[in-house]
mmCIF file of C-alpha atoms in Angstrom:
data_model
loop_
_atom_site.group_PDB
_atom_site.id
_atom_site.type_symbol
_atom_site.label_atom_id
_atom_site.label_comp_id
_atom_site.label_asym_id
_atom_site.label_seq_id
_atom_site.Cartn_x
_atom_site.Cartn_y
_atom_site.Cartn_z
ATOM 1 C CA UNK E 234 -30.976 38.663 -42.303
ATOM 2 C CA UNK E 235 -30.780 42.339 -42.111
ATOM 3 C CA UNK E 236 -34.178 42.912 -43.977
ATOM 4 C CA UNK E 237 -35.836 40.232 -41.619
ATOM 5 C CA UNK E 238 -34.488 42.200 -39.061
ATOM 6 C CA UNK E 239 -35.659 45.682 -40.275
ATOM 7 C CA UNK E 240 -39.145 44.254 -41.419
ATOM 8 C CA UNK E 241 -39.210 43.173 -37.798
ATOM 9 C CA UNK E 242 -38.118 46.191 -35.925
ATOM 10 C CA UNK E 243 -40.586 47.733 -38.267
ATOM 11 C CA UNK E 244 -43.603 45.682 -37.490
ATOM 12 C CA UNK E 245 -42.541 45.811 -33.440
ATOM 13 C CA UNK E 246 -42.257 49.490 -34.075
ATOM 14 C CA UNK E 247 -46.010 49.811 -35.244
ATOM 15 C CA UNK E 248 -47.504 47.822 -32.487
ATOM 16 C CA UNK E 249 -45.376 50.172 -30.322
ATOM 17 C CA UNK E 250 -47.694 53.259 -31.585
ATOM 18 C CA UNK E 251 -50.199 51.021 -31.733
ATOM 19 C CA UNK E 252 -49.880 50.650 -27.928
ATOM 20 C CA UNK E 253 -48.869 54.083 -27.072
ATOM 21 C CA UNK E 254 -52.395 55.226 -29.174
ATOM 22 C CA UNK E 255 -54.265 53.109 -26.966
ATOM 23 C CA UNK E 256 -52.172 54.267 -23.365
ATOM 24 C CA UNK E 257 -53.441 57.898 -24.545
ATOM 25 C CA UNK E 258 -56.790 56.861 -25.333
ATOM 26 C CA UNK E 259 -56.797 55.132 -21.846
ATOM 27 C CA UNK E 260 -55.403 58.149 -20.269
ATOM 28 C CA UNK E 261 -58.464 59.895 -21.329
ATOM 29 C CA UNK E 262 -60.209 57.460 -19.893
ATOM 30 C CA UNK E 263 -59.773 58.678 -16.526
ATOM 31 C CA UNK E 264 -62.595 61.189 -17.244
ATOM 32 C CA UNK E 265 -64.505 58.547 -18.857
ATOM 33 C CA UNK E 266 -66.358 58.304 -15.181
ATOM 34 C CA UNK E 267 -67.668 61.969 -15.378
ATOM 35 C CA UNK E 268 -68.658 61.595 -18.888
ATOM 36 C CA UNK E 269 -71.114 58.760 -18.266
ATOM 37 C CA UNK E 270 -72.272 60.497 -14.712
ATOM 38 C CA UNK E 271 -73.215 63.451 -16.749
ATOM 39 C CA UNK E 272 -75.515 61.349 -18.779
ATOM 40 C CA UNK E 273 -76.976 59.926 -15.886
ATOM 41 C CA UNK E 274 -79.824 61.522 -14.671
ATOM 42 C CA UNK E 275 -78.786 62.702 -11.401
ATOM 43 C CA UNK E 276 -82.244 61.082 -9.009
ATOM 44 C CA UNK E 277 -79.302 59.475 -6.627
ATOM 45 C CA UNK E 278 -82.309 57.096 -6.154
ATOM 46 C CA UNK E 279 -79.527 54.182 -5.956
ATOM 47 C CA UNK E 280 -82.407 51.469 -7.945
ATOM 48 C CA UNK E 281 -79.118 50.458 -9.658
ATOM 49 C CA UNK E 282 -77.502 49.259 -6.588
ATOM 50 C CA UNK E 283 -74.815 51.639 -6.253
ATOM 51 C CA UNK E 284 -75.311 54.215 -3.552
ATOM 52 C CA UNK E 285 -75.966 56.839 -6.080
ATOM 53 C CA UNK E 286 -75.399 58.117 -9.600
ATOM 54 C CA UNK E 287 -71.437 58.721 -9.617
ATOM 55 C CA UNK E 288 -70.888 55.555 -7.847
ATOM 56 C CA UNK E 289 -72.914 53.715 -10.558
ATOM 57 C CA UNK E 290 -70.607 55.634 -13.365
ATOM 58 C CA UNK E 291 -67.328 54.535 -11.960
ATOM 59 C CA UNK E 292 -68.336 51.063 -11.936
ATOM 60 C CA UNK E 293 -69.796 51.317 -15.595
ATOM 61 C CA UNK E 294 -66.288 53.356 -16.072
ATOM 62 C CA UNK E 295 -64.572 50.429 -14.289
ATOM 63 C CA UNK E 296 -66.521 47.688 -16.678
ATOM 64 C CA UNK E 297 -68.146 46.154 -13.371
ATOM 65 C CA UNK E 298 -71.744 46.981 -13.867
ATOM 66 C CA UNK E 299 -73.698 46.973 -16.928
ATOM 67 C CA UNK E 300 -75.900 49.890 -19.016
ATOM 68 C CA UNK E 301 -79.618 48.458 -17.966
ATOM 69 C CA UNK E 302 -79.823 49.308 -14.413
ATOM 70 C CA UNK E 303 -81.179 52.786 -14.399
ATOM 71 C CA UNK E 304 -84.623 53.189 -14.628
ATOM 72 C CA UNK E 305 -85.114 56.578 -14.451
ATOM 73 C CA UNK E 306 -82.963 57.429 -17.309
ATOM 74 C CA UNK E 307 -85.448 55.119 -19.057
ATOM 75 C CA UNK E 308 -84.350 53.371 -22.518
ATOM 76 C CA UNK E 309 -83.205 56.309 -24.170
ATOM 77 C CA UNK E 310 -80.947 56.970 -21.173
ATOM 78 C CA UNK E 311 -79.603 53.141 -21.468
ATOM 79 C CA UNK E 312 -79.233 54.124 -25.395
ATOM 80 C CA UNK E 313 -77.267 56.973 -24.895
ATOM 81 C CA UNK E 314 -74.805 54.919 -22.288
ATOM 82 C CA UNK E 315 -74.159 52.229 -24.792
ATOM 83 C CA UNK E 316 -73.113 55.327 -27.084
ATOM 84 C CA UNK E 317 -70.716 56.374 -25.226
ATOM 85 C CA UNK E 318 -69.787 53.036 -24.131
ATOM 86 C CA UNK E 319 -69.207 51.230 -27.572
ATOM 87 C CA UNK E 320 -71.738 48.590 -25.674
ATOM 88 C CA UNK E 321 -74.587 46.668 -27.698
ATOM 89 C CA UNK E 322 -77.774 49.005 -26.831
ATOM 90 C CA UNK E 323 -80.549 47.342 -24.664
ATOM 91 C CA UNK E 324 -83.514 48.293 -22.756
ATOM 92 C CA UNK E 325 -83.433 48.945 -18.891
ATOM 93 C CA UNK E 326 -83.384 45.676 -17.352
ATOM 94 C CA UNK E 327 -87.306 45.281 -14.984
ATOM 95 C CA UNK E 328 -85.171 44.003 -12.490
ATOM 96 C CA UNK E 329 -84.598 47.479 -11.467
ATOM 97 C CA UNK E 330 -87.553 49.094 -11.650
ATOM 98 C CA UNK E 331 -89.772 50.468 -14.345
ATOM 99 C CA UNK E 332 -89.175 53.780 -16.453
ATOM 100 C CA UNK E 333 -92.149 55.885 -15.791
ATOM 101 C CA UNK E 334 -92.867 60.218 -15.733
ATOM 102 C CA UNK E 335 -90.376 62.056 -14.172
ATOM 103 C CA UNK E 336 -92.113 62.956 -10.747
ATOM 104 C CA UNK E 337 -92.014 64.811 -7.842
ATOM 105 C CA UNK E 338 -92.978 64.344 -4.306
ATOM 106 C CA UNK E 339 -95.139 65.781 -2.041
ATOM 107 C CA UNK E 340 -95.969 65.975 1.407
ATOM 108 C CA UNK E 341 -99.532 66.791 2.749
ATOM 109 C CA UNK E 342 -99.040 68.999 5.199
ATOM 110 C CA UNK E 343 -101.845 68.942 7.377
ATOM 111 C CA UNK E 344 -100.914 65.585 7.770
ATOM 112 C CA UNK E 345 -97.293 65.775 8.591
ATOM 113 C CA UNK E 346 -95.930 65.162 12.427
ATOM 114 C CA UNK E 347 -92.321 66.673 11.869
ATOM 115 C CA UNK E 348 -90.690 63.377 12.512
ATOM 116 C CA UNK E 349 -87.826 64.860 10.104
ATOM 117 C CA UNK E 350 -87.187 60.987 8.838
ATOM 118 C CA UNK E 351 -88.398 61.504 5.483
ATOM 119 C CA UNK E 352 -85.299 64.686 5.807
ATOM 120 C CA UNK E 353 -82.548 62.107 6.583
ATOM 121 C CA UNK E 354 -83.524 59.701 3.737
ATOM 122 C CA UNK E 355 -83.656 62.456 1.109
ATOM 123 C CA UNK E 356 -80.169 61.604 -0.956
ATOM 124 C CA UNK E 357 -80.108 65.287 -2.269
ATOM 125 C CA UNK E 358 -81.557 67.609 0.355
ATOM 126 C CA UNK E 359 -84.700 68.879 -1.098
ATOM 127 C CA UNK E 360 -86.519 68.047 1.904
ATOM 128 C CA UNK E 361 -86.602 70.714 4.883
ATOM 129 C CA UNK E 362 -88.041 70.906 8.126
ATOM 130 C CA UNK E 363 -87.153 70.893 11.350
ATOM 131 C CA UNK E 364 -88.524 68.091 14.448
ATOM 132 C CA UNK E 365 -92.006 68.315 15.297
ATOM 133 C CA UNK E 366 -92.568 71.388 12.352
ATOM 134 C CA UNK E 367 -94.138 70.997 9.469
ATOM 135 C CA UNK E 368 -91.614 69.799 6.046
ATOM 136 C CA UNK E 369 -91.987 70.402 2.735
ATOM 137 C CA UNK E 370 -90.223 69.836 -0.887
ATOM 138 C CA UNK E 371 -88.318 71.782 -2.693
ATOM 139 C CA UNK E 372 -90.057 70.576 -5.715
ATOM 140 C CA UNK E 373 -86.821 72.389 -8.186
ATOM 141 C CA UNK E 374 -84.133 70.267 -6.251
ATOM 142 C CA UNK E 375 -86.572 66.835 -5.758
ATOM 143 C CA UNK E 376 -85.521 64.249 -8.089
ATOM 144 C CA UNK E 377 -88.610 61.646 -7.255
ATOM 145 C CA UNK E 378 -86.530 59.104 -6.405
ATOM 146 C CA UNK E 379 -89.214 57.898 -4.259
ATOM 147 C CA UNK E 380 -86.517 57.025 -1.366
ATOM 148 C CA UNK E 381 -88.572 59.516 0.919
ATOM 149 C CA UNK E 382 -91.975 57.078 1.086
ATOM 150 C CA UNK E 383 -90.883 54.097 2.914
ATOM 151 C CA UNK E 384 -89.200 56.196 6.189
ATOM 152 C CA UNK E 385 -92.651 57.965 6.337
ATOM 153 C CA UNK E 386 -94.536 56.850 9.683
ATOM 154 C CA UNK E 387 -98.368 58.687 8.783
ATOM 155 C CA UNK E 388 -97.730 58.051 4.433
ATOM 156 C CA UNK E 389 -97.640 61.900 3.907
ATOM 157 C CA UNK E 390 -96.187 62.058 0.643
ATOM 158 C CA UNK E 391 -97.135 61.216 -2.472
ATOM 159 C CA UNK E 392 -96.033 61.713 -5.689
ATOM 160 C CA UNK E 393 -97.487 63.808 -8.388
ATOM 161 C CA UNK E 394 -96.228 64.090 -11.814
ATOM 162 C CA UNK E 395 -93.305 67.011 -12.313
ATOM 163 C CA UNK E 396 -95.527 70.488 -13.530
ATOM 164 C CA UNK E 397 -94.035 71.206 -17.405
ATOM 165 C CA UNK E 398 -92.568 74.485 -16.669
ATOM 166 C CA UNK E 399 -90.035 72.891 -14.175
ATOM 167 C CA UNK E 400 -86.710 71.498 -15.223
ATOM 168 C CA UNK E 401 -87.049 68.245 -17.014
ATOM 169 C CA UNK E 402 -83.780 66.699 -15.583
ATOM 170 C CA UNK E 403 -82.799 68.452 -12.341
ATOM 171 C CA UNK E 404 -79.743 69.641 -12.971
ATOM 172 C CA UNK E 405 -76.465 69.644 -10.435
ATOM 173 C CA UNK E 406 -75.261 72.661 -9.168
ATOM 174 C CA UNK E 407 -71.598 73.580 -10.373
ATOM 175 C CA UNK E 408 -69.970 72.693 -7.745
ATOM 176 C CA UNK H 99 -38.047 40.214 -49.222
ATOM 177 C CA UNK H 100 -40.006 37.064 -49.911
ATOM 178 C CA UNK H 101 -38.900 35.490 -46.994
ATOM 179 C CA UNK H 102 -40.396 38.712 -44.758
ATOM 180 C CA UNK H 103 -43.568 38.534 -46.288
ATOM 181 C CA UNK H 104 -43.875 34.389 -46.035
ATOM 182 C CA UNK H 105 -43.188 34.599 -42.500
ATOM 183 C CA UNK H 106 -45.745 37.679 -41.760
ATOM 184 C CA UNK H 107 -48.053 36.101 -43.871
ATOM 185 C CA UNK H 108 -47.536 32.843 -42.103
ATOM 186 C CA UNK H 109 -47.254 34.033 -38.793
ATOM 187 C CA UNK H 110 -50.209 35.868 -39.139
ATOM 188 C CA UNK H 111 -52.856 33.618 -41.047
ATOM 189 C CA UNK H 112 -51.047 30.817 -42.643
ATOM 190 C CA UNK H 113 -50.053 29.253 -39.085
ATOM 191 C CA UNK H 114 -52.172 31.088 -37.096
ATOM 192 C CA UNK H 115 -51.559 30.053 -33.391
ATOM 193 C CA UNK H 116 -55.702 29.405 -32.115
ATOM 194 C CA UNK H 117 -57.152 28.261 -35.475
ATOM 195 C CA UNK H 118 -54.609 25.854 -37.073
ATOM 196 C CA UNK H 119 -52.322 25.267 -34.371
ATOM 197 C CA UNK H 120 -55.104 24.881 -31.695
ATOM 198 C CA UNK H 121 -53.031 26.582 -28.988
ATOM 199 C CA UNK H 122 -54.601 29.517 -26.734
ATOM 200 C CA UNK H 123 -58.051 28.421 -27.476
ATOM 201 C CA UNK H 124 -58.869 28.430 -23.881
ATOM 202 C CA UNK H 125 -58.200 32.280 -23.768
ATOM 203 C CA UNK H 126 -60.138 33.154 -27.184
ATOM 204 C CA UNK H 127 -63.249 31.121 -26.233
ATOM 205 C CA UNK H 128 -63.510 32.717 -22.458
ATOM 206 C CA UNK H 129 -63.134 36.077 -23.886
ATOM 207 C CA UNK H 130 -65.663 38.147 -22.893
ATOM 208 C CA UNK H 131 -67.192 40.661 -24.632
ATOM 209 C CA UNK H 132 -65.466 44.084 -24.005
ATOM 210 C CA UNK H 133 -64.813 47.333 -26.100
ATOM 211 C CA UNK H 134 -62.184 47.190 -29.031
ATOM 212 C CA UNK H 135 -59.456 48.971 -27.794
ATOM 213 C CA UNK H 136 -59.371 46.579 -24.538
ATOM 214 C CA UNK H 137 -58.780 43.801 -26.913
ATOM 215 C CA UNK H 138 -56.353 45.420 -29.289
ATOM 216 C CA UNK H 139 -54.007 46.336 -26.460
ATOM 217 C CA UNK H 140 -54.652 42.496 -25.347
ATOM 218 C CA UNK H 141 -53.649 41.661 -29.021
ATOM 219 C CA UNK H 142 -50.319 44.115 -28.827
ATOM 220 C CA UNK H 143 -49.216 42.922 -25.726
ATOM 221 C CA UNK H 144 -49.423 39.350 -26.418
ATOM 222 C CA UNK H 145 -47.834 40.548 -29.775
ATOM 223 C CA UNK H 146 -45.064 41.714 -27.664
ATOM 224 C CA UNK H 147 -44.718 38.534 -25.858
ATOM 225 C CA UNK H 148 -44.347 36.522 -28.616
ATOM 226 C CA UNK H 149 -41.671 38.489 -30.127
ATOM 227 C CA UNK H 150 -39.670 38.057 -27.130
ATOM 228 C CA UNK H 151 -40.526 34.516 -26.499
ATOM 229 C CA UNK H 152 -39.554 33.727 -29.972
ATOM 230 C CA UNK H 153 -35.920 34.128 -30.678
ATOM 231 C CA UNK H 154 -35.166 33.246 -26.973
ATOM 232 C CA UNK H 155 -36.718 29.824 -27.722
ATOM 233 C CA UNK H 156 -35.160 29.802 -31.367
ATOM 234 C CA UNK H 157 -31.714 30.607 -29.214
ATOM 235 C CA UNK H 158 -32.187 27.993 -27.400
ATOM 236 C CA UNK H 159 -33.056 25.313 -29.396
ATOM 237 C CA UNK H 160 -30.209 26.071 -31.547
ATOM 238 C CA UNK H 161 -27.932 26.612 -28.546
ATOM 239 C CA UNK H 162 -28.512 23.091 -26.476
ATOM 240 C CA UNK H 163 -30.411 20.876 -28.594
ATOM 241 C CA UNK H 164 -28.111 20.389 -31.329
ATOM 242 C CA UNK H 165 -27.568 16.344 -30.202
ATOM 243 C CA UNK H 166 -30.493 14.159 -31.958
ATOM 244 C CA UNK H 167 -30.733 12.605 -28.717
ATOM 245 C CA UNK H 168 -31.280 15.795 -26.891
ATOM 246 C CA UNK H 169 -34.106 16.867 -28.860
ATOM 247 C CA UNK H 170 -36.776 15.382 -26.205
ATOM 248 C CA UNK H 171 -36.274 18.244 -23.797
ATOM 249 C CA UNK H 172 -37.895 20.683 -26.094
ATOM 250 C CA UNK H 173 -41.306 20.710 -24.836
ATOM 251 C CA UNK H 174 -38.649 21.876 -21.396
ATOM 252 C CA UNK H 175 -36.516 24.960 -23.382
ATOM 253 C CA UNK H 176 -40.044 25.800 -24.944
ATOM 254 C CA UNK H 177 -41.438 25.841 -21.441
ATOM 255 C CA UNK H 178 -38.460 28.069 -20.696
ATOM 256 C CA UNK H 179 -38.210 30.353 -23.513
ATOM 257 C CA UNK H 180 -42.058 30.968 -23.102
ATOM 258 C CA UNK H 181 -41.942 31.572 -19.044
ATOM 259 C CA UNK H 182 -38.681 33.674 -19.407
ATOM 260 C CA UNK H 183 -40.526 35.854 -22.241
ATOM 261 C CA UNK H 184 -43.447 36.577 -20.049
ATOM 262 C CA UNK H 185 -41.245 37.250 -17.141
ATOM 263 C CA UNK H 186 -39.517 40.045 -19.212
ATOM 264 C CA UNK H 187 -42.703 41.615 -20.251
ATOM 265 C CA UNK H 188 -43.837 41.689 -17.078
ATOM 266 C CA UNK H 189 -40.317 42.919 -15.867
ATOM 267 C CA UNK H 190 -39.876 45.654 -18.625
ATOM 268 C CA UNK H 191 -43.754 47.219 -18.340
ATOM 269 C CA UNK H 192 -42.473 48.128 -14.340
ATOM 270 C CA UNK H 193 -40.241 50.350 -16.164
ATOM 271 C CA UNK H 194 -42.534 51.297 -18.780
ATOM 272 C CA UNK H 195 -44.201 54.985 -19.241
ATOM 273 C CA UNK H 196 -46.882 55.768 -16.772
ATOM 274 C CA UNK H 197 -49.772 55.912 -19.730
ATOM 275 C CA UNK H 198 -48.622 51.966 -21.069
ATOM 276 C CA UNK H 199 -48.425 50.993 -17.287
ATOM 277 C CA UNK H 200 -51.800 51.976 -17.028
ATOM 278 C CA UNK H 201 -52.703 50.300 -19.762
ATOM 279 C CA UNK H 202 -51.012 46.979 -18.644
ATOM 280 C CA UNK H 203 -52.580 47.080 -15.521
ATOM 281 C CA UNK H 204 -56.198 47.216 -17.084
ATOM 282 C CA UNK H 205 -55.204 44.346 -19.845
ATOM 283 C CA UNK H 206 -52.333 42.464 -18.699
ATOM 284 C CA UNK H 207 -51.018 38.812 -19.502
ATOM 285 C CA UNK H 208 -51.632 36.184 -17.139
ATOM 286 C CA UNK H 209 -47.540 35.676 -15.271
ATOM 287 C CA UNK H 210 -47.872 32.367 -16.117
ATOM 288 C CA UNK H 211 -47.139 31.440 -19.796
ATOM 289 C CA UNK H 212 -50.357 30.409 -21.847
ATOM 290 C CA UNK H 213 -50.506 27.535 -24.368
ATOM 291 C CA UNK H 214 -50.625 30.001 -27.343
ATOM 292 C CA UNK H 215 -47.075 31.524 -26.056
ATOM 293 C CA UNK H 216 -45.883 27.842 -25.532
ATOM 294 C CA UNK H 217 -46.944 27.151 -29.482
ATOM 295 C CA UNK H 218 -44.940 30.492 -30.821
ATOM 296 C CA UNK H 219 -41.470 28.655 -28.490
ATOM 297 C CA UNK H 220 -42.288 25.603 -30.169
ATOM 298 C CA UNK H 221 -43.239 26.489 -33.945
ATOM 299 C CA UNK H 222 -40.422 29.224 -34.383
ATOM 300 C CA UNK H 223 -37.518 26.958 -34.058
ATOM 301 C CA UNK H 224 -38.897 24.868 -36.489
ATOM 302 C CA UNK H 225 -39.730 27.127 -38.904
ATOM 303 C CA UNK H 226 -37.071 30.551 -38.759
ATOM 304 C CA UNK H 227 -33.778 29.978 -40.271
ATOM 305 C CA UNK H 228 -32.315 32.946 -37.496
ATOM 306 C CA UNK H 229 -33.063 34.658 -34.764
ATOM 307 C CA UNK H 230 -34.364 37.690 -36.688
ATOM 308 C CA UNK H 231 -36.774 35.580 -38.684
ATOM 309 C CA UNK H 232 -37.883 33.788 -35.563
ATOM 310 C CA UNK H 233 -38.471 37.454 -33.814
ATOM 311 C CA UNK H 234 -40.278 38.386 -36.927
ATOM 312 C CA UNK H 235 -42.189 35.668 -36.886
ATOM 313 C CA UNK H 236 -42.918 35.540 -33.306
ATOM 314 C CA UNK H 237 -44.515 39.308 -33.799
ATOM 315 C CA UNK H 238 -46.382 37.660 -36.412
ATOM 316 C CA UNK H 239 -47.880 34.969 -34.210
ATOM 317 C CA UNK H 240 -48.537 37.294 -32.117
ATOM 318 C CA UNK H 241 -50.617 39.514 -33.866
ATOM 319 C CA UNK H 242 -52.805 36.368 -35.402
ATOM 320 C CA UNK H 243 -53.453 35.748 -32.088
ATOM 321 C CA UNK H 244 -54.624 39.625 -31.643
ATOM 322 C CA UNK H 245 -56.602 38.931 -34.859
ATOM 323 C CA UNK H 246 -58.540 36.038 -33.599
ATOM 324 C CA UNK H 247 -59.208 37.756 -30.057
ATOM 325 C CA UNK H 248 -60.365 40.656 -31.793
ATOM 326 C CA UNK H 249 -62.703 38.440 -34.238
ATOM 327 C CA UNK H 250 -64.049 37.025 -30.631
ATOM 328 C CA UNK H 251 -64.506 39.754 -28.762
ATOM 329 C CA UNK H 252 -66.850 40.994 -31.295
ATOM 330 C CA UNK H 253 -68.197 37.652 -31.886
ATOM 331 C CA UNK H 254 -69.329 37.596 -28.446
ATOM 332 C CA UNK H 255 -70.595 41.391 -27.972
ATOM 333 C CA UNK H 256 -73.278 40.076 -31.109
ATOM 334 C CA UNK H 257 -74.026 37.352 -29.176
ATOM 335 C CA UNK H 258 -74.966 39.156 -25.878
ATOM 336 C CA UNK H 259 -77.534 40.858 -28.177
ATOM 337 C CA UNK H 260 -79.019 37.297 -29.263
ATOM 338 C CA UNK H 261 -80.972 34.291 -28.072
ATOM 339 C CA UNK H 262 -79.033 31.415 -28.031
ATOM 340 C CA UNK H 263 -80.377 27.459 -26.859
ATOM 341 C CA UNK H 264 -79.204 27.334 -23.086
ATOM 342 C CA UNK H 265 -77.165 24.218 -23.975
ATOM 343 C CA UNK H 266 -74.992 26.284 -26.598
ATOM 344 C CA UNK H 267 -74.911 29.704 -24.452
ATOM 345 C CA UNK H 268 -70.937 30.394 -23.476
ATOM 346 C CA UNK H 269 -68.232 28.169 -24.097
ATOM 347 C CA UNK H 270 -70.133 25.506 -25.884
ATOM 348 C CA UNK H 271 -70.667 27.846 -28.683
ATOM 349 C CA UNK H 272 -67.578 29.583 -28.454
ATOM 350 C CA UNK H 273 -65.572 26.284 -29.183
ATOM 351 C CA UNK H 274 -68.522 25.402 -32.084
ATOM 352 C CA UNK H 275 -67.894 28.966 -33.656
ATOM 353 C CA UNK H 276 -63.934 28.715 -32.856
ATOM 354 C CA UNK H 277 -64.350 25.121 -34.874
ATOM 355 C CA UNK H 278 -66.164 26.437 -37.818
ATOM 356 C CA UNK H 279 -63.777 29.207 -38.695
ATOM 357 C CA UNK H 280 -60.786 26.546 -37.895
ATOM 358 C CA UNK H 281 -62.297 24.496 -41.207
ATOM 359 C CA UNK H 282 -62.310 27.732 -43.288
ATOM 360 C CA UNK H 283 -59.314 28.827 -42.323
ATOM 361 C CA UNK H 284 -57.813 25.211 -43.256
ATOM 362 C CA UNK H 285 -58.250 27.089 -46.628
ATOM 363 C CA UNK H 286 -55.019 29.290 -45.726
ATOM 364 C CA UNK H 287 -52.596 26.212 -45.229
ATOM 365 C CA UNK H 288 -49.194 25.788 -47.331
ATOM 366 C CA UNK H 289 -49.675 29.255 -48.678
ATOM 367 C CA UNK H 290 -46.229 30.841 -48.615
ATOM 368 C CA UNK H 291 -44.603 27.432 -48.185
ATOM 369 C CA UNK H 292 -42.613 27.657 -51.445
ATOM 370 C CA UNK H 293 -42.576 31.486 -51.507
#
């Protein structure tokens, strides 16, 4: 009776560290969130539908959506998430869009009425202008999410591929 | 020391509670696929419920159905035994470290007791001598059952990846695939019987 008892305190004793391994582990977890938004690649173009990158890495975080919804991250970007994840790897899913070229828009400006709508759709600011005056892009801080062309009344912009010496990935700012 | 090792052994594989005993197959074959650690605190924590649901039941049995006559009322105690074990896990991870409660509240047990709980109330009585061999052996139970949740989860993260008929995809397949491995393990019975 007394080595039953001993084998068993021993055995519940293991799946105690067991358990208090995988509390720690899930402790780190709480950062798991920012790790997968910094893989991400930041357009905020929301073609995963989740208002924008972060948003789409807490649900990943959370288990609630799955690692084929961004497009723009392409398949290597799906790759990477099922890294990180532990998931099986596996190509963005069409339903979302299409990986293409990283791009950038553009507005003509001689063609431009300063209706500043194209200003209020822009997810990360690179648009200014002010009503009835001329916009333009800031082409460093444009992610060509492409969430500028429907708001457009006269079809202004377009989007041209992103020139090589630019940043490849636009990068956040640190704060 | 024989003893020990029979019962882990035949907690564990010998009668393991989903593939010979048939009970918790509901909750192996609607597992879906998640990441490993998810399922091996699932696997712990069910490990701990079985070691408490174990000797309470063996306590019981041992306790009030002592009378031939009374022995019809054990599917009742095991019912019990089983709810009351569930009810202290449940009770005890309030009190628990911050970290585990976290962890709980990401993989907890359903409230309600489960078949494969009710089969570790109703096959420890019957097969500890004591209440330390039935808490052994209810640790044991539970950790087959961690063993074959494990073996699923991963089961079903390959299949994800693959193209299966759409009259097999989900739980006809699971049961097919929880079948299959039944028959092998049928391989593992009466070891440790005469340890």
């Amino acid at each position: 009776m007394t080595a039953t008892l001993l084998a068993a305190a021993l055995l519940l004793g293991l799946v105690a560290l067991g358990l208090g391994a995988l509390a720690r582990r899930a402790g780190a977890d709480v950062d798991l969130a920012a790790r997968i938004d910094a893989v991400l690649p930041q357009t905020q173009c929301g073609q995963c539908n989740y208002p924008g990158c972060r948003p789409y890495a807490e649900a990943l975080a959370r288990g609630e959506a799955d690692i084929d919804q961004c497009p723009p991250g392409g398949d290597a970007g799906a790759h990477a998430l099922a890294r990180l994840l532990g998931r099986v790897p596996k190509p963005v899913n069409p339903a979302h869009g299409t990986p293409g070229p990283r791009v950038v828009a553009l507005i003509d400006e001689t063609t431009c009425i300063g209706c500043t709508k194209c200003i209020q759709a822009c997810p990360v600011d690179a648009i200014v202008g002010a009503p009835k005056l001329m916009h333009t892009v800031i082409a460093a801080e444009c992610t060509g999410c492409e969430l500028c062309l429907p708001p457009c009344p006269v079809d202004c912009i377009t989007l041209v591929p992103r020139a090589a010496d630019a940043a490849a990935v636009p990068t956040r700012s640190t704060a | 020391m024989s003893d020990v090792l029979a019962l882990l052994f035949g907690g564990v594989l010998v009668h393991n509670l989903v593939l010979v005993h048939l009970c918790g197959v509901e909750r192996v074959a609607a597992i879906a696929p998640r990441p490993l650690h998810a399922v091996l605190a699932l696997g712990l924590f069910a490990t701990l419920a079985a070691a408490l649901v174990a000797p309470l039941s063996w306590t019981l049995e041992h306790l009030l159905l002592q009378a031939p006559v009374l022995s019809t009322l054990r599917p009742a105690t095991a019912l019990l035994a089983s709810a009351a074990g569930v009810g202290a896990l449940h009770g005890g991870m309030r009190l628990a470290p911050a970290a585990l409660r976290a962890l709980w509240r990401r993989q907890p047990l359903p409230a309600a007791p489960d078949a494969a709980l009710l089969g570790v109330a109703l096959l420890a009585p019957a097969l500890a001598r004591d209440p330390a061999q039935a808490l052994l052996f209810g640790a044991a139970c539970g950790l087959g059952l961690g063993l074959v949740l494990v073996l699923f989860a991963g089961l079903q993260t390959r299949l994800a990846a693959t193209q299966v008929p759409a009259p097999l995809r989900g739980a006809p397949l699971a049961l097919l695939s929880l079948a299959l491995i039944g028959l092998a393990w049928a391989g593992l019975a009466g070891i440790g019987d005469r340890l």
